[in-house]
Amino acid sequence: MNSEISNLVNFLFEWRVLKYVPRAGLNFLKGPIKENLAEHTLYTVIIAWILTKLEKADESKTIKMALIHDLAEVRGGDRELMNKIYGGPIKEIKIIKEISKGHNLKNFQMEKLIRELFQGKTKEAKIVEDADMLSEM
């Protein structure tokens, strides 16, 4: 298998790990509802897509941003609100950069998208932040 395909397949395997990472979120408030990061990510993407149509934002960018918004948690784990407040950041940008470099995905521009998301200034970043929050409900 050529190295480009091998890198993409390995990236898919890493992405699949989201299926096995339990969503921390606000579970202590929700009760017995359990969700993994893959389910949360899908729901966030759908909400972001709908909001993008309503806000007339860049659909492609918003969907890609929503797809990777929690990807770093494959390596850094998901943490509930109190862990995020008292535990410090998990260095999402560094992890996304490592994932991108490790799987030779520079042309996917994941690092650029995740930086834009964390800066929270663009319409697309704000939509993904809102979708992430709405998916908790």
CSV table of C-alpha atoms in Angstrom, one decimal:
chain,number,residue,atom,x,y,z
A,1,MET,CA,0.0,0.0,0.0
A,2,ASN,CA,1.4,3.4,-0.9
A,3,SER,CA,2.3,5.7,2.0
A,4,GLU,CA,-0.4,8.3,1.3
A,5,ILE,CA,-3.2,5.7,1.5
A,6,SER,CA,-1.5,4.2,4.5
A,7,ASN,CA,-1.5,7.5,6.3
A,8,LEU,CA,-5.2,8.1,5.5
A,9,VAL,CA,-6.1,4.6,6.7
A,10,ASN,CA,-4.2,5.2,10.0
A,11,PHE,CA,-5.9,8.5,10.4
A,12,LEU,CA,-9.3,6.8,10.0
A,13,PHE,CA,-8.3,4.2,12.6
A,14,GLU,CA,-7.3,7.1,15.0
A,15,TRP,CA,-10.6,8.9,14.3
A,16,ARG,CA,-12.5,5.7,15.1
A,17,VAL,CA,-11.2,5.9,18.6
A,18,LEU,CA,-13.8,8.7,19.2
A,19,LYS,CA,-16.3,5.8,19.3
A,20,TYR,CA,-14.7,4.4,22.4
A,21,VAL,CA,-14.1,7.7,24.3
A,22,PRO,CA,-17.1,8.4,26.7
A,23,ARG,CA,-18.4,11.9,26.5
A,24,ALA,CA,-17.7,13.7,29.8
A,25,GLY,CA,-19.5,17.0,29.1
A,26,LEU,CA,-22.2,17.7,31.7
A,27,ASN,CA,-23.1,14.1,32.4
A,28,PHE,CA,-23.3,14.8,36.1
A,29,LEU,CA,-26.3,17.1,35.3
A,30,LYS,CA,-27.9,14.9,32.6
A,31,GLY,CA,-28.4,11.8,34.6
A,32,PRO,CA,-28.1,8.4,33.0
A,33,ILE,CA,-27.7,9.5,29.4
A,34,LYS,CA,-24.4,8.2,28.0
A,35,GLU,CA,-22.8,9.3,24.8
A,36,ASN,CA,-19.4,8.8,23.2
A,37,LEU,CA,-17.4,11.4,21.4
A,38,ALA,CA,-18.3,10.1,18.0
A,39,GLU,CA,-22.0,10.5,18.7
A,40,HIS,CA,-21.4,14.0,20.2
A,41,THR,CA,-19.4,15.0,17.1
A,42,LEU,CA,-22.0,13.8,14.7
A,43,TYR,CA,-24.8,15.7,16.5
A,44,THR,CA,-22.5,18.8,16.7
A,45,VAL,CA,-21.9,18.6,12.9
A,46,ILE,CA,-25.6,18.4,12.1
A,47,ILE,CA,-26.5,21.3,14.4
A,48,ALA,CA,-23.6,23.3,12.9
A,49,TRP,CA,-24.8,22.6,9.4
A,50,ILE,CA,-28.3,23.8,10.2
A,51,LEU,CA,-26.9,27.0,11.9
A,52,THR,CA,-24.6,27.6,8.9
A,53,LYS,CA,-27.6,27.6,6.6
A,54,LEU,CA,-29.5,30.0,8.9
A,55,GLU,CA,-26.4,32.3,9.3
A,56,LYS,CA,-25.3,32.1,5.7
A,57,ALA,CA,-21.8,31.1,6.7
A,58,ASP,CA,-19.1,29.1,4.9
A,59,GLU,CA,-20.7,25.6,5.0
A,60,SER,CA,-17.6,23.6,4.1
A,61,LYS,CA,-15.4,25.3,6.6
A,62,THR,CA,-18.0,25.1,9.4
A,63,ILE,CA,-18.6,21.4,8.8
A,64,LYS,CA,-14.9,20.6,8.8
A,65,MET,CA,-14.4,22.6,11.9
A,66,ALA,CA,-17.2,20.8,13.7
A,67,LEU,CA,-15.8,17.4,12.6
A,68,ILE,CA,-12.5,18.1,14.3
A,69,HIS,CA,-13.6,20.2,17.2
A,70,ASP,CA,-13.0,17.3,19.7
A,71,LEU,CA,-10.5,15.3,17.7
A,72,ALA,CA,-7.7,16.1,20.1
A,73,GLU,CA,-9.6,14.2,22.8
A,74,VAL,CA,-8.7,11.0,21.1
A,75,ARG,CA,-5.2,11.5,22.6
A,76,GLY,CA,-6.0,13.9,25.4
A,77,GLY,CA,-9.2,12.5,26.7
A,78,ASP,CA,-12.5,14.2,27.3
A,79,ARG,CA,-13.0,16.1,30.5
A,80,GLU,CA,-16.1,17.4,32.2
A,81,LEU,CA,-16.5,21.1,33.1
A,82,MET,CA,-14.8,21.0,36.5
A,83,ASN,CA,-11.7,19.2,35.1
A,84,LYS,CA,-11.5,21.9,32.4
A,85,ILE,CA,-11.7,24.7,34.9
A,86,TYR,CA,-9.2,23.3,37.4
A,87,GLY,CA,-7.1,21.0,35.3
A,88,GLY,CA,-5.8,23.3,32.5
A,89,PRO,CA,-6.0,22.8,28.8
A,90,ILE,CA,-5.2,19.5,27.1
A,91,LYS,CA,-3.2,21.3,24.4
A,92,GLU,CA,-5.7,20.7,21.6
A,93,ILE,CA,-3.8,22.7,19.0
A,94,LYS,CA,-0.5,20.8,19.7
A,95,ILE,CA,-2.4,17.4,19.5
A,96,ILE,CA,-4.1,18.4,16.2
A,97,LYS,CA,-0.7,19.5,14.8
A,98,GLU,CA,0.8,16.1,15.8
A,99,ILE,CA,-2.1,14.2,14.3
A,100,SER,CA,-1.9,16.2,11.1
A,101,LYS,CA,1.9,15.8,10.8
A,102,GLY,CA,1.9,12.1,11.9
A,103,HIS,CA,-0.6,11.2,9.2
A,104,ASN,CA,0.7,13.6,6.6
A,105,LEU,CA,-2.5,15.6,6.4
A,106,LYS,CA,-1.2,19.1,5.8
A,107,ASN,CA,-3.6,19.7,2.9
A,108,PHE,CA,-6.5,19.1,5.3
A,109,GLN,CA,-5.6,22.3,7.1
A,110,MET,CA,-6.7,20.9,10.5
A,111,GLU,CA,-4.3,23.1,12.5
A,112,LYS,CA,-5.6,26.3,10.8
A,113,LEU,CA,-9.2,25.3,11.4
A,114,ILE,CA,-8.7,24.4,15.1
A,115,ARG,CA,-6.8,27.6,15.7
A,116,GLU,CA,-9.6,29.6,14.1
A,117,LEU,CA,-12.1,27.7,16.3
A,118,PHE,CA,-10.2,28.4,19.5
A,119,GLN,CA,-9.8,32.1,18.6
A,120,GLY,CA,-13.6,32.2,18.3
A,121,LYS,CA,-13.7,35.3,16.1
A,122,THR,CA,-15.2,34.1,12.8
A,123,LYS,CA,-18.8,33.4,12.2
A,124,GLU,CA,-18.0,29.8,11.5
A,125,ALA,CA,-16.1,29.4,14.8
A,126,LYS,CA,-19.0,30.9,16.7
A,127,ILE,CA,-21.4,28.6,15.0
A,128,VAL,CA,-19.3,25.5,16.0
A,129,GLU,CA,-19.1,26.8,19.5
A,130,ASP,CA,-22.9,27.2,19.6
A,131,ALA,CA,-23.5,23.8,18.0
A,132,ASP,CA,-21.2,22.2,20.6
A,133,MET,CA,-23.1,23.8,23.4
A,134,LEU,CA,-26.5,23.0,21.9
A,135,SER,CA,-25.5,19.3,21.4
A,136,GLU,CA,-25.3,19.1,25.2
A,137,MET,CA,-29.0,19.6,25.6
